[in-house]
Short mmCIF file of C-alpha atoms in Angstrom, two decimals:
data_model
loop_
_atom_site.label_atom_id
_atom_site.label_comp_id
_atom_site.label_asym_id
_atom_site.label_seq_id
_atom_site.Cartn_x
_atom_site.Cartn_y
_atom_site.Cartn_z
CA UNK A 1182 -87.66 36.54 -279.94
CA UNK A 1183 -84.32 35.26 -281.28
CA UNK A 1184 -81.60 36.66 -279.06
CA UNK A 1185 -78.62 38.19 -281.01
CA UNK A 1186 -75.18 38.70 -279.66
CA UNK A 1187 -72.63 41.08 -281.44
CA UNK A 1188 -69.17 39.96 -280.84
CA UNK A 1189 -66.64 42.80 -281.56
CA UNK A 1190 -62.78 43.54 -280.68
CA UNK A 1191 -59.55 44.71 -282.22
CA UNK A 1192 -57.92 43.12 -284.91
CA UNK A 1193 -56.17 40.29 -283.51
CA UNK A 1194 -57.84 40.32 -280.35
CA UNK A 1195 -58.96 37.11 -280.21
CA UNK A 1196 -62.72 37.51 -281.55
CA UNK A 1197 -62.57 34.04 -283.83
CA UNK A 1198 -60.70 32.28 -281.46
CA UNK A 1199 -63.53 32.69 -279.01
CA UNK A 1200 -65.88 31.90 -281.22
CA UNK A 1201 -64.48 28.84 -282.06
CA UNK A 1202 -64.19 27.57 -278.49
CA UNK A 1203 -67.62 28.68 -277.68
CA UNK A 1204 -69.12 27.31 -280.96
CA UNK A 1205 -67.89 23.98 -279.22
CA UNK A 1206 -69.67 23.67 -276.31
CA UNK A 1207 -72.90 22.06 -276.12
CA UNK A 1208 -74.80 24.81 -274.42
CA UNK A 1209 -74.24 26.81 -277.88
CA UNK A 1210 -76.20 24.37 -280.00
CA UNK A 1211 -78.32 25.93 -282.65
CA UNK A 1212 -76.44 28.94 -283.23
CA UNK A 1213 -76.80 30.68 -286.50
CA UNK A 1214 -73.16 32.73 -286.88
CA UNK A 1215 -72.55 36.06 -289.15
CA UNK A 1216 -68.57 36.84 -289.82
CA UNK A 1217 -68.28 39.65 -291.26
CA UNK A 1218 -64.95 40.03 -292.85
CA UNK A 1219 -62.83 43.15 -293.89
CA UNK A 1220 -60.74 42.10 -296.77
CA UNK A 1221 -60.64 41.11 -300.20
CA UNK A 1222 -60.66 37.26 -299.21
CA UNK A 1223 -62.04 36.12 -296.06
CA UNK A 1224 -60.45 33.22 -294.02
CA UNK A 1225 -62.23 33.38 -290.30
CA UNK A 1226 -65.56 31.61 -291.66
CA UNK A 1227 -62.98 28.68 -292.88
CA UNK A 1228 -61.37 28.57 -289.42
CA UNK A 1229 -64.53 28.54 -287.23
CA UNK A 1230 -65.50 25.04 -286.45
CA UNK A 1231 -69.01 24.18 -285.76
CA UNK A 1232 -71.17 21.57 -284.65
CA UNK A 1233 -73.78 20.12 -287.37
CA UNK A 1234 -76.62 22.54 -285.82
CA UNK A 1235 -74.25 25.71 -286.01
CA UNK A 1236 -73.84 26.82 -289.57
CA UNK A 1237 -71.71 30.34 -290.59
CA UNK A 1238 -73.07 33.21 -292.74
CA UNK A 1239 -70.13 35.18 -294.47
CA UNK A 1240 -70.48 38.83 -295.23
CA UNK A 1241 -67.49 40.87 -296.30
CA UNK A 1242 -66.47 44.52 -296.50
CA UNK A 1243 -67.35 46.07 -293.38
CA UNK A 1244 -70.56 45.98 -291.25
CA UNK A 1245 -70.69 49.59 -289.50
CA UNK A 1246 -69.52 51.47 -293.08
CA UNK A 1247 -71.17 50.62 -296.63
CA UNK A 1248 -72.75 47.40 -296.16
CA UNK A 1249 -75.21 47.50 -292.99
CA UNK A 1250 -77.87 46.75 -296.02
CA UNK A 1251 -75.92 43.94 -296.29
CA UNK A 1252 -76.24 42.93 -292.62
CA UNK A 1253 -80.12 43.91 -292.84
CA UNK A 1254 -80.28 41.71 -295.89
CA UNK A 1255 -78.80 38.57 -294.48
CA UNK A 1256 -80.27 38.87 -291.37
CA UNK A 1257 -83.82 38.63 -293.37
CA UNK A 1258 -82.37 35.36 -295.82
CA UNK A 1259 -81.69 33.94 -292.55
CA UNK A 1260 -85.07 34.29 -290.73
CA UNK A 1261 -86.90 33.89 -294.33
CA UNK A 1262 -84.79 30.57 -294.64
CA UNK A 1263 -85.43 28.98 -290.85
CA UNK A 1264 -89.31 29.61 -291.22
CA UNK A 1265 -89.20 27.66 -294.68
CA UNK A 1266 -87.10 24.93 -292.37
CA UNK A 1267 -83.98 25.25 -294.89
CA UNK A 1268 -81.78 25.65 -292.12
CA UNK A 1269 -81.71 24.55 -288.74
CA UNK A 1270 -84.02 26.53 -286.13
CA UNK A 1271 -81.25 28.07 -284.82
CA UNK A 1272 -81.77 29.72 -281.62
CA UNK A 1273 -79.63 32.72 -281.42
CA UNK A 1274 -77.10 34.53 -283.58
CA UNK A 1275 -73.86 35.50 -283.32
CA UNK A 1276 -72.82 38.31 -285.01
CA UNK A 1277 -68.61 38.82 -285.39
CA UNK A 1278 -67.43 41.94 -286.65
CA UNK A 1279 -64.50 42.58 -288.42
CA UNK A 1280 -61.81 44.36 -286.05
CA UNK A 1281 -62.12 47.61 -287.72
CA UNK A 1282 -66.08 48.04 -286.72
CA UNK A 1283 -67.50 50.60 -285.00
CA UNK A 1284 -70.31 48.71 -283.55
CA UNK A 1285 -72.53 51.23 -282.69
CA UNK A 1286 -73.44 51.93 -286.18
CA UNK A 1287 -74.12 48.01 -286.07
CA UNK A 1288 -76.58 47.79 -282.94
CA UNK A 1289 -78.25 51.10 -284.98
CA UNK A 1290 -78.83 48.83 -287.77
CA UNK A 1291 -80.31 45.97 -285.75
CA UNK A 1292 -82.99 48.23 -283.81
CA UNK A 1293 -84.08 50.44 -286.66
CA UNK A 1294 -85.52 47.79 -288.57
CA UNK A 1295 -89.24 47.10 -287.67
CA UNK A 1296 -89.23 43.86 -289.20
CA UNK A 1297 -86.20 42.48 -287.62
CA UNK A 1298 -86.96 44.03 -284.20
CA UNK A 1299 -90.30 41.88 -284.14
CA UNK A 1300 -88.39 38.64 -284.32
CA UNK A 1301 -84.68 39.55 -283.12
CA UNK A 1302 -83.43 41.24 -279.94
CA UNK A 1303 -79.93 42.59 -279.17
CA UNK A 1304 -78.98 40.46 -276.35
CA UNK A 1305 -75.41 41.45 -275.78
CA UNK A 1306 -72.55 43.20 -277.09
CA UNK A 1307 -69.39 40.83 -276.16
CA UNK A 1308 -65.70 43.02 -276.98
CA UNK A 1309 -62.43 40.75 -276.49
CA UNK A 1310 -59.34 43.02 -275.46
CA UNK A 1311 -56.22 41.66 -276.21
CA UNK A 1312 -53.69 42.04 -272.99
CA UNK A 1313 -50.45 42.53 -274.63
CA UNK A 1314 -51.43 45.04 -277.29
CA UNK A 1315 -54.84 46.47 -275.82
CA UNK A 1316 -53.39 49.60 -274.30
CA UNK A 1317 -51.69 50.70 -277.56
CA UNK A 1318 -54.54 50.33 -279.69
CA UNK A 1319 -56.68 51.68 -277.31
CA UNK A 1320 -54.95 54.29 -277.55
CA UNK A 1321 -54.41 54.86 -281.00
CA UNK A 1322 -57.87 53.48 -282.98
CA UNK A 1323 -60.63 55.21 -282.25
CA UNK A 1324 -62.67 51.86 -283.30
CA UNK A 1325 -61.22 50.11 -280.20
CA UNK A 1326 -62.29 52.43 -277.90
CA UNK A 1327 -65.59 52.53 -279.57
CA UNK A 1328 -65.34 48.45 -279.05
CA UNK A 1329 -64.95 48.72 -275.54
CA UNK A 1330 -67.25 51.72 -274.83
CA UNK A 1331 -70.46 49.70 -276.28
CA UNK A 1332 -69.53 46.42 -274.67
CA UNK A 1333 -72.29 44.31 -272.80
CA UNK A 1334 -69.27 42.08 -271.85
CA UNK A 1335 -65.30 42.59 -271.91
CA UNK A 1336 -63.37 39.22 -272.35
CA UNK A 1337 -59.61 39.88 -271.71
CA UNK A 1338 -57.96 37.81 -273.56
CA UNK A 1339 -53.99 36.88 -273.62
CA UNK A 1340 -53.69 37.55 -270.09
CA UNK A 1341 -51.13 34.42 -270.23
CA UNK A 1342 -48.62 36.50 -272.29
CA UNK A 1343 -48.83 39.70 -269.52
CA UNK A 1344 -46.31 39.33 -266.48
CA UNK A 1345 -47.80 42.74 -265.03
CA UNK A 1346 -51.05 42.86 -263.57
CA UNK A 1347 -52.62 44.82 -266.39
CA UNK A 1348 -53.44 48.08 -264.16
CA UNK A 1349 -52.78 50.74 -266.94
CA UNK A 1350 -55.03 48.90 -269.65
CA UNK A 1351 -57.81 47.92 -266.95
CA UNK A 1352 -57.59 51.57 -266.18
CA UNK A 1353 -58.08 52.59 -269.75
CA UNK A 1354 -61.02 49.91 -270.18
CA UNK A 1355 -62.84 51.16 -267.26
CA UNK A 1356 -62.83 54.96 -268.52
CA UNK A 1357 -64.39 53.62 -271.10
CA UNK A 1358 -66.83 51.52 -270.15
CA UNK A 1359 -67.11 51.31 -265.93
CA UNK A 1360 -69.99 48.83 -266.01
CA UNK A 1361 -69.15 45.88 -268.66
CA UNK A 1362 -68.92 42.36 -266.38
CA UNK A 1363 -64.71 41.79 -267.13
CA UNK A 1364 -63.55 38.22 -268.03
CA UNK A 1365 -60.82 36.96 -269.23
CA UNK A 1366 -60.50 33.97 -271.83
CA UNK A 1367 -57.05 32.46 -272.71
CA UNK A 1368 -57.15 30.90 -275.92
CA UNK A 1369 -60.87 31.59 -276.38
CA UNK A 1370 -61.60 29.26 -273.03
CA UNK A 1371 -64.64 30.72 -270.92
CA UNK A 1372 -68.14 29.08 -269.88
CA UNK A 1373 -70.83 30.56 -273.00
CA UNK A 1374 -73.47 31.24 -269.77
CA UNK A 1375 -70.91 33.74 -269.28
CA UNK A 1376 -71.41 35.37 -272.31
CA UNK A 1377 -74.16 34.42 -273.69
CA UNK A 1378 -76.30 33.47 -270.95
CA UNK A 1379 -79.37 34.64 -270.15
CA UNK A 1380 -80.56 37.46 -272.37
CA UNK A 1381 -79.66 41.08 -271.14
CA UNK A 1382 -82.13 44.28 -271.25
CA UNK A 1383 -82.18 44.89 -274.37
CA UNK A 1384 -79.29 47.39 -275.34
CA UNK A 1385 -79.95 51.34 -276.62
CA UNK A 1386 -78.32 51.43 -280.20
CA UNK A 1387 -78.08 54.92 -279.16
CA UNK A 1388 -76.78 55.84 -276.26
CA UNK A 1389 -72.95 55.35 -277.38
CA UNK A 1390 -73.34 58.15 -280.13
CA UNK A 1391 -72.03 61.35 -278.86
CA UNK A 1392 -70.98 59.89 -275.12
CA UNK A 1393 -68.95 61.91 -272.92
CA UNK A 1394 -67.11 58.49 -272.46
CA UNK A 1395 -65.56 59.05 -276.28
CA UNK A 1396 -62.94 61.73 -274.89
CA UNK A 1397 -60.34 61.63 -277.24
CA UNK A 1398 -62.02 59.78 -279.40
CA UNK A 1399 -63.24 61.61 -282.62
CA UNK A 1400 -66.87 60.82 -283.33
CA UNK A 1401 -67.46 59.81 -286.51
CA UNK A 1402 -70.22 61.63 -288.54
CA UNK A 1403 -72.80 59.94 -290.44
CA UNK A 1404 -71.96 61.40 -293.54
CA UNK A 1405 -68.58 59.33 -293.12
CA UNK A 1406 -70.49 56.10 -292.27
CA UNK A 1407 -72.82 56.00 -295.44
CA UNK A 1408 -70.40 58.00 -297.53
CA UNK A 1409 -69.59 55.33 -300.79
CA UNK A 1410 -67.25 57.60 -302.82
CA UNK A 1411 -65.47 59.66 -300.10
CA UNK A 1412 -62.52 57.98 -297.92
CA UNK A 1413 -63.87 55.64 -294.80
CA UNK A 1414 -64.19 56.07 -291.08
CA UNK A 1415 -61.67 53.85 -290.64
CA UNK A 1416 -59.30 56.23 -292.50
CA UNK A 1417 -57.14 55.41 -295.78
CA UNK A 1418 -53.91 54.58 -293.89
CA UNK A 1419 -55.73 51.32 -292.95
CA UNK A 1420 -56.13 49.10 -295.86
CA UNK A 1421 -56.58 45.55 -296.60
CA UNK A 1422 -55.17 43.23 -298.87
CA UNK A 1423 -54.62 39.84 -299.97
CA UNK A 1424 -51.50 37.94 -301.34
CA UNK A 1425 -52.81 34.52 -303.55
CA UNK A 1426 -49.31 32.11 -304.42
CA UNK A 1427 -49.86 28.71 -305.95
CA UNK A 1428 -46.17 28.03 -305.25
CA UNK A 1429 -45.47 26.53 -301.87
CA UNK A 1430 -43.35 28.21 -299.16
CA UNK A 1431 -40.41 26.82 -297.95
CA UNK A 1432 -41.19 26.43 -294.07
CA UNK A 1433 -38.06 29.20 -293.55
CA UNK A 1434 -39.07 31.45 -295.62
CA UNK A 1435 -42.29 31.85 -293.57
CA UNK A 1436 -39.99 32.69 -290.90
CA UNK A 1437 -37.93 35.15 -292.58
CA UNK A 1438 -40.71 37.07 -293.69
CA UNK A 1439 -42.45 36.77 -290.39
CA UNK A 1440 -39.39 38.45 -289.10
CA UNK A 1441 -39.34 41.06 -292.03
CA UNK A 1442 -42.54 41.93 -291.37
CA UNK A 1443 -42.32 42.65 -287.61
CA UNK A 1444 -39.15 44.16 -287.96
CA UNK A 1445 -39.71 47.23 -291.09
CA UNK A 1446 -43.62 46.95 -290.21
CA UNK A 1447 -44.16 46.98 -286.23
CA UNK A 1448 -46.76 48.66 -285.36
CA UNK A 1449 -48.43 49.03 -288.54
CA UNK A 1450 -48.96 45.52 -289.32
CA UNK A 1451 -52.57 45.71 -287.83
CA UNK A 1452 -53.23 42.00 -288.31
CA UNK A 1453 -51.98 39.16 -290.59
CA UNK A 1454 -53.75 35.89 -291.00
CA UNK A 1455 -53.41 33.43 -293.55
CA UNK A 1456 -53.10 29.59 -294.30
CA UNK A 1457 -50.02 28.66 -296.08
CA UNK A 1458 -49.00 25.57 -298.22
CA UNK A 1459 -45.42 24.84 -297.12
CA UNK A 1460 -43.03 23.19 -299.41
CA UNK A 1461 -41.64 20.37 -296.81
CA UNK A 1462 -45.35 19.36 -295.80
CA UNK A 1463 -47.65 20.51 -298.37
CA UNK A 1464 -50.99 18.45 -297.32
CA UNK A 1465 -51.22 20.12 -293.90
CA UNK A 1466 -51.36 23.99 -294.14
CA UNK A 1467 -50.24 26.26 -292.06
CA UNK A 1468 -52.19 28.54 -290.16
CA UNK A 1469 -50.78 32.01 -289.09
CA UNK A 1470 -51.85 34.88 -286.86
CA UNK A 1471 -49.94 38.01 -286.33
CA UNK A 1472 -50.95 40.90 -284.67
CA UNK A 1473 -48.34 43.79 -285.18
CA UNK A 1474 -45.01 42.02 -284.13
CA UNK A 1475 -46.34 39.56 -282.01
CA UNK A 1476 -47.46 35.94 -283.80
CA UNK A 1477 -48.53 32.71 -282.86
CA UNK A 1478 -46.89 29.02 -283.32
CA UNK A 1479 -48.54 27.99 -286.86
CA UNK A 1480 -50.96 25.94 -286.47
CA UNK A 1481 -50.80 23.08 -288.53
CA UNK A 1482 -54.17 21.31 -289.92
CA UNK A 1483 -54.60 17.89 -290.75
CA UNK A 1484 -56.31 18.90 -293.95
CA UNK A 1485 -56.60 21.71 -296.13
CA UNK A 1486 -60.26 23.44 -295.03
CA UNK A 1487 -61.41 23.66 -298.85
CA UNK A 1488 -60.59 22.60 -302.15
CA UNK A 1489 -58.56 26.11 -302.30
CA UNK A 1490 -55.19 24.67 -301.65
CA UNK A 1491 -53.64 27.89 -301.99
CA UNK A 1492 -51.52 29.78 -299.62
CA UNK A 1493 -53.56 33.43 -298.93
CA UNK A 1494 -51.99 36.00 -296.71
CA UNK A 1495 -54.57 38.44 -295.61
CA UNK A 1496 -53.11 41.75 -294.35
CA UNK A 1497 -54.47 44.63 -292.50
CA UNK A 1498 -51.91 47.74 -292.41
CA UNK A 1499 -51.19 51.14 -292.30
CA UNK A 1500 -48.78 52.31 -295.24
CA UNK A 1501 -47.54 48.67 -296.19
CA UNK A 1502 -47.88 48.05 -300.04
CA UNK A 1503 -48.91 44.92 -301.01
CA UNK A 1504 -46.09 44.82 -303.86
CA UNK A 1505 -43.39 44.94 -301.32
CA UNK A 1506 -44.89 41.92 -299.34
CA UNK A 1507 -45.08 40.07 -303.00
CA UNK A 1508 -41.60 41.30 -303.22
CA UNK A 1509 -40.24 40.10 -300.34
CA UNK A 1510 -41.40 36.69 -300.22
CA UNK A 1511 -40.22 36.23 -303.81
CA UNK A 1512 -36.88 37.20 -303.17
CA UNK A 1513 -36.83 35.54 -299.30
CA UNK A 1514 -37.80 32.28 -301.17
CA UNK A 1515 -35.32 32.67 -303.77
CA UNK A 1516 -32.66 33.22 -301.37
CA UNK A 1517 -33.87 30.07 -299.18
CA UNK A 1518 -34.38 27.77 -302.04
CA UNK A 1519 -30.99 28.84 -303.58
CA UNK A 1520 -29.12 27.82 -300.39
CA UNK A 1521 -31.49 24.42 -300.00
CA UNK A 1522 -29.83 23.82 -303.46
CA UNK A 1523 -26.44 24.32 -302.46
CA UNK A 1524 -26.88 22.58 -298.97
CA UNK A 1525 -29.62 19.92 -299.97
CA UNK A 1526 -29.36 18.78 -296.14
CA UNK A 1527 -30.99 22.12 -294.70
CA UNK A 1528 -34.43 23.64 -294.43
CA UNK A 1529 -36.19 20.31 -292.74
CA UNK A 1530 -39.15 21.68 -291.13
CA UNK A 1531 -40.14 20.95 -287.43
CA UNK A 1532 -43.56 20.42 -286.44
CA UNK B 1018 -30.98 36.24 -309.74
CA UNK B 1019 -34.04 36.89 -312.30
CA UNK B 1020 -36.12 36.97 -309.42
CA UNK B 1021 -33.86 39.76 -307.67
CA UNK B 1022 -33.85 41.87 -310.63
CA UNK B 1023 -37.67 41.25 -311.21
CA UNK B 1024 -38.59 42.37 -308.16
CA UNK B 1025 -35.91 45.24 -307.16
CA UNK B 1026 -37.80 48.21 -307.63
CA UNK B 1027 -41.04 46.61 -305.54
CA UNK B 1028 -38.99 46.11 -302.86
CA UNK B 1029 -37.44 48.99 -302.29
CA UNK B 1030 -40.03 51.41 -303.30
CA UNK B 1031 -42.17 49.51 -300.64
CA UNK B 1032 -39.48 49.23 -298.03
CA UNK B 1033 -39.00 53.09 -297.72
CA UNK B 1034 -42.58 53.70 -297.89
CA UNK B 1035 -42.74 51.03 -294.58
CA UNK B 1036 -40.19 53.75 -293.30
CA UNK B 1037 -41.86 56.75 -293.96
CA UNK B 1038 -39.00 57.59 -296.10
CA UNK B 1039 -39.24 59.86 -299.57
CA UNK B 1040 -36.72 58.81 -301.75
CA UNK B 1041 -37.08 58.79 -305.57
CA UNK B 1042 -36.15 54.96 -306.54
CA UNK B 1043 -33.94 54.39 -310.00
CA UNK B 1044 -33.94 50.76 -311.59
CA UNK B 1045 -31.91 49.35 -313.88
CA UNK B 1046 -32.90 47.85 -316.92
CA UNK B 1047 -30.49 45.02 -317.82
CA UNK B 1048 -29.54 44.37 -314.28
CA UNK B 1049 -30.05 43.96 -310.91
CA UNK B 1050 -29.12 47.56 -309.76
CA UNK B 1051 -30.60 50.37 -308.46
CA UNK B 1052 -30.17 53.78 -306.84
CA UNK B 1053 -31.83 55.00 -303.89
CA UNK B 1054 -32.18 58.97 -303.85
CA UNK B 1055 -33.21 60.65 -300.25
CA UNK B 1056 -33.88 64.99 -300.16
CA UNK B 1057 -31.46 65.49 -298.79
CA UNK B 1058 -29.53 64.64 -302.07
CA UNK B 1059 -27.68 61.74 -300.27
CA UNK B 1060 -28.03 58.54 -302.93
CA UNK B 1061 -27.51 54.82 -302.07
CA UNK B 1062 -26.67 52.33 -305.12
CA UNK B 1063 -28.15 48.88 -304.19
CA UNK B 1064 -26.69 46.31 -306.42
CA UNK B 1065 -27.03 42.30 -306.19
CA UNK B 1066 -24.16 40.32 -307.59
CA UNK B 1067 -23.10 37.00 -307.77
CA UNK B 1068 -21.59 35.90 -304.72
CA UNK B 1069 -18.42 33.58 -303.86
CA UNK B 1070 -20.55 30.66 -302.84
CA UNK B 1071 -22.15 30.54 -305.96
CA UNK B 1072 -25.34 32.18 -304.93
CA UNK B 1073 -25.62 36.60 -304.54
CA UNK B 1074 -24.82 38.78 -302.33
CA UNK B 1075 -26.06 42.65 -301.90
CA UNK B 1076 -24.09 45.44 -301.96
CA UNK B 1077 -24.97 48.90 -300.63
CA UNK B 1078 -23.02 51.50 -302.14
CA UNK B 1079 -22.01 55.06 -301.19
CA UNK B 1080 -19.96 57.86 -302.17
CA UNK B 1081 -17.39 58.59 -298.85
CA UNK B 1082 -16.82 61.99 -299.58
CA UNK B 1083 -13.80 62.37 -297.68
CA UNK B 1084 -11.99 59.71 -299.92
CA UNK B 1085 -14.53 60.80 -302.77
CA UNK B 1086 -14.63 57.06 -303.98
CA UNK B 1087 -17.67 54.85 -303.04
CA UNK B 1088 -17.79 52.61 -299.97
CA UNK B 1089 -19.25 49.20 -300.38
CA UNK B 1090 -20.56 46.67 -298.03
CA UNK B 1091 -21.78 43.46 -298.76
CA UNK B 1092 -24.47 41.69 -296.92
CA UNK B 1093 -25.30 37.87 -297.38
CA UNK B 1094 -29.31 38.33 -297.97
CA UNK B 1095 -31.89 40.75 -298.61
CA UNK B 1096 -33.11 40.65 -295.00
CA UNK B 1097 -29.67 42.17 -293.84
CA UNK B 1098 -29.15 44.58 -296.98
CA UNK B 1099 -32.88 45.81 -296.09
CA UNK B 1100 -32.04 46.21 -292.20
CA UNK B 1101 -28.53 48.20 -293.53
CA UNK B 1102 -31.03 50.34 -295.72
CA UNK B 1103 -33.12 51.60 -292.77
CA UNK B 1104 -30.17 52.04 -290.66
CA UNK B 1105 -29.11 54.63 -293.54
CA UNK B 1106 -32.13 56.04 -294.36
CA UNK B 1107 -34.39 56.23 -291.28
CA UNK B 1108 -32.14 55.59 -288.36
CA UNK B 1109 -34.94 56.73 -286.11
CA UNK B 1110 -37.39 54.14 -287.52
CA UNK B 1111 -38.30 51.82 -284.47
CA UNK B 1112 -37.72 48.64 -285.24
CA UNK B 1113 -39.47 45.77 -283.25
CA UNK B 1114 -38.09 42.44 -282.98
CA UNK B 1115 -40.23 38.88 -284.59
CA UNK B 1116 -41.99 37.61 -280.64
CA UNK B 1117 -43.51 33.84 -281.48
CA UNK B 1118 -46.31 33.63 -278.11
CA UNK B 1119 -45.68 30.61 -276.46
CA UNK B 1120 -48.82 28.77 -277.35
CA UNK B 1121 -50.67 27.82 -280.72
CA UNK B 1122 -53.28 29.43 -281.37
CA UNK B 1123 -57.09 27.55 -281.20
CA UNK B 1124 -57.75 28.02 -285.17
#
């Protein structure tokens, strides 16, 4: 039996960057990794490094809605594939959600088919909670509290950006799930045995759907989860959407709109993450993760990841329109490279 | 200023929406101008001109009805005109400040 971890968490939480750091280690050899992605272009499976026996699977639009055929289906290519020895015989799977998921729907998926449940077993449900932001959108997404009900194991994560101790959001967490071993992981840093370790009974796909532990959490019905035409669980204020620009960004311009963003958008800028080509250092991109008002340094690569050497913003909001972000980087760059022109000496970029 | 006046009516239809503002959103055609209309009647003319440096500037315009002759104020970018904008339109709108974490991320 090939032991299969979900790995789920809010948007922003920290999911990929854990991934990442465990994808690293050597104990994680042979890992066969699903990202499943909720937006019209997908960047984690371009930022998740792996060793030559780890290899990604990409799936997009999201897992625990429309597509579970689609997780179903892959799954199969996969196992089809490492009998026929076209892949590596990868050893367990990692499955990463998008931060939207309900992953109960997910685990559902995984024990109700015969044929996967003779080769695959469910060996843990791993949910990152971010620190800083965890007891807001706890509080207002249903889908994290979902997260943190089904969780095998809770990785806090951020806890270096907290100066309290955390007591109102650990409270929160443990109404919802009083059992889940607690860990905490700053920038994706914990032991995989940890996490991954030795395989856990297997996990009830069930026994989350209508819990007591869901007060004040609507349960979703699964009309809602199958439903193609109607709106999503995730309700239409969340959307998702991509901005594609050939032209470079002047490094201050990032900046400005960074600040933009944060300022008119707060709280409903679920999640932003993009690379961008910057006009003072075009070869090495910029990477950028936002999570309501709160961002990271960009990272800067020493390469572009593909031949894509576009800049692509990928947004996850509540009532944001994707022409005013087009707008607003237009005119912020127009501004910015009007004054570079008329003070040729500004706008160096530090790194 | 092309881009300005390309863009106008994107950005401000987008920026109230961001605010949870109604407002019906007028564009000119042969310039960078446009009016901003709230329910309550109360109407904003957002215009961007060229500006003594040689770049633009923005200018919010409103009627003072005590003087009955518009007010202007100029503002030195779009970030600032925008921030003046919310301050009119949606005072109550909380707005949260850019916080850059300490460390990179991992990716």
């Amino acid at each position: 039996m090939i032991p299969v971890t979900v790995l789920t968490g809010f948007l922003g939480s920290g999911k990929t960057t854990l991934l990442s750091h465990l994808l690293r280690h050597p104990d994680m050899g042979r890992t066969a990794v699903i990202i499943n992605e909720f937006g019209e272009m997908g960047l984690d499976h371009e930022l998740v490094e792996t060793s030559e026996e780890d290899f990604v699977e990409l799936t997009t639009g999201c897992l625990c809605c429309r597509l579970r055929d689609d997780l179903v289906l892959t799954l199969h290519d996969l196992l089809a594939r490492r009998r026929r020895e076209e892949v590596t015989a990868f050893e367990q799977i990692v499955i990463e959600t998008t931060g939207l998921a309900d992953p109960a729907p997910i685990l559902q998926t995984l024990a109700s088919d015969v044929a996967l449940a003779e080769t695959l077993k469910l060996a843990n449900v791993v949910t990152t909670v971010d620190a800083l932001l965890g007891l807001e959108t706890l509080t207002r997404f249903s889908e994290s509290a979902r997260q943190v009900a089904v969780a095998d194991k809770l990785v806090l994560t951020k806890t270096d950006l907290v100066d309290d101790d955390g007591q109102r959001l650990l409270s929160n967490v443990r109404k919802l799930n009083p059992w889940a071993p607690l860990h905490s992981a700053v920038n994706g840093r914990i032991a995989p045995s940890l996490l991954m370790g030795s395989t856990q009974e297997q996990v009830d796909p069930l026994r989350w759907l209508g819990q007591s532990v869901f007060d004040g959490v609507q349960p979703k019905s699964a009309q809602q989860n199958t439903n193609d035409s109607g709106p999503g669980p995730h309700g239409s204020a969340i959307e998702t959407f991509s901005i594609v620009r050939n032209r470079p960004l002047c490094a201050v311009t990032l900046t400005l709109l960074l600040q933009a963003l944060s300022e008119h958008c707060g709280a409903n800028l679920l999640r932003l993450k993009g690379i961008v080509k910057i006009e003072e250092d075009p070869e090495h991109p910029a990477v950028i993760h936002g999570v309501q008002h709160v961002f990271h340094p960009p990272t800067w690569l020493d390469h572009w990841p593909s031949s894509d050497r576009r800049s692509r913003l990928v947004f996850i909001v509540k009532t944001i329109q994707p022409t005013w972000v087009n707008a607003l980087i237009e005119t912020l760059d127009a501004e910015v490279r009007q004054l570079n022109n008329s003070q040729p000496n500004k706008g160096a970029i530090g790194r | 200023m092309d881009c300005v006046e390309r863009h106008l009516k994107d950005l401000l239809e987008g920026a109230v929406m961001a605010w949870d503002v109604v407002a019906d959103i007028t564009v000119s055609n042969d310039s960078p101008e446009a009016q901003v209309s709230v329910a309550d009647g109360a109407a904003i003319q957002v215009t961007c001109e060229p500006g003594p440096a040689g770049g633009w500037q923005w200018v919010l315009s409103r009627l003072n009805e005590e003087i009955e002759q518009p007010q202007r104020r100029l503002y030195p970018s779009v970030l600032t005109m925008l921030r003046a904008l919310r301050e009119e339109l949606a005072p109550e709108h909380r707005a949260y400040g850019l916080v850059i974490t300490s460390k990179s991320s991992s990716l």
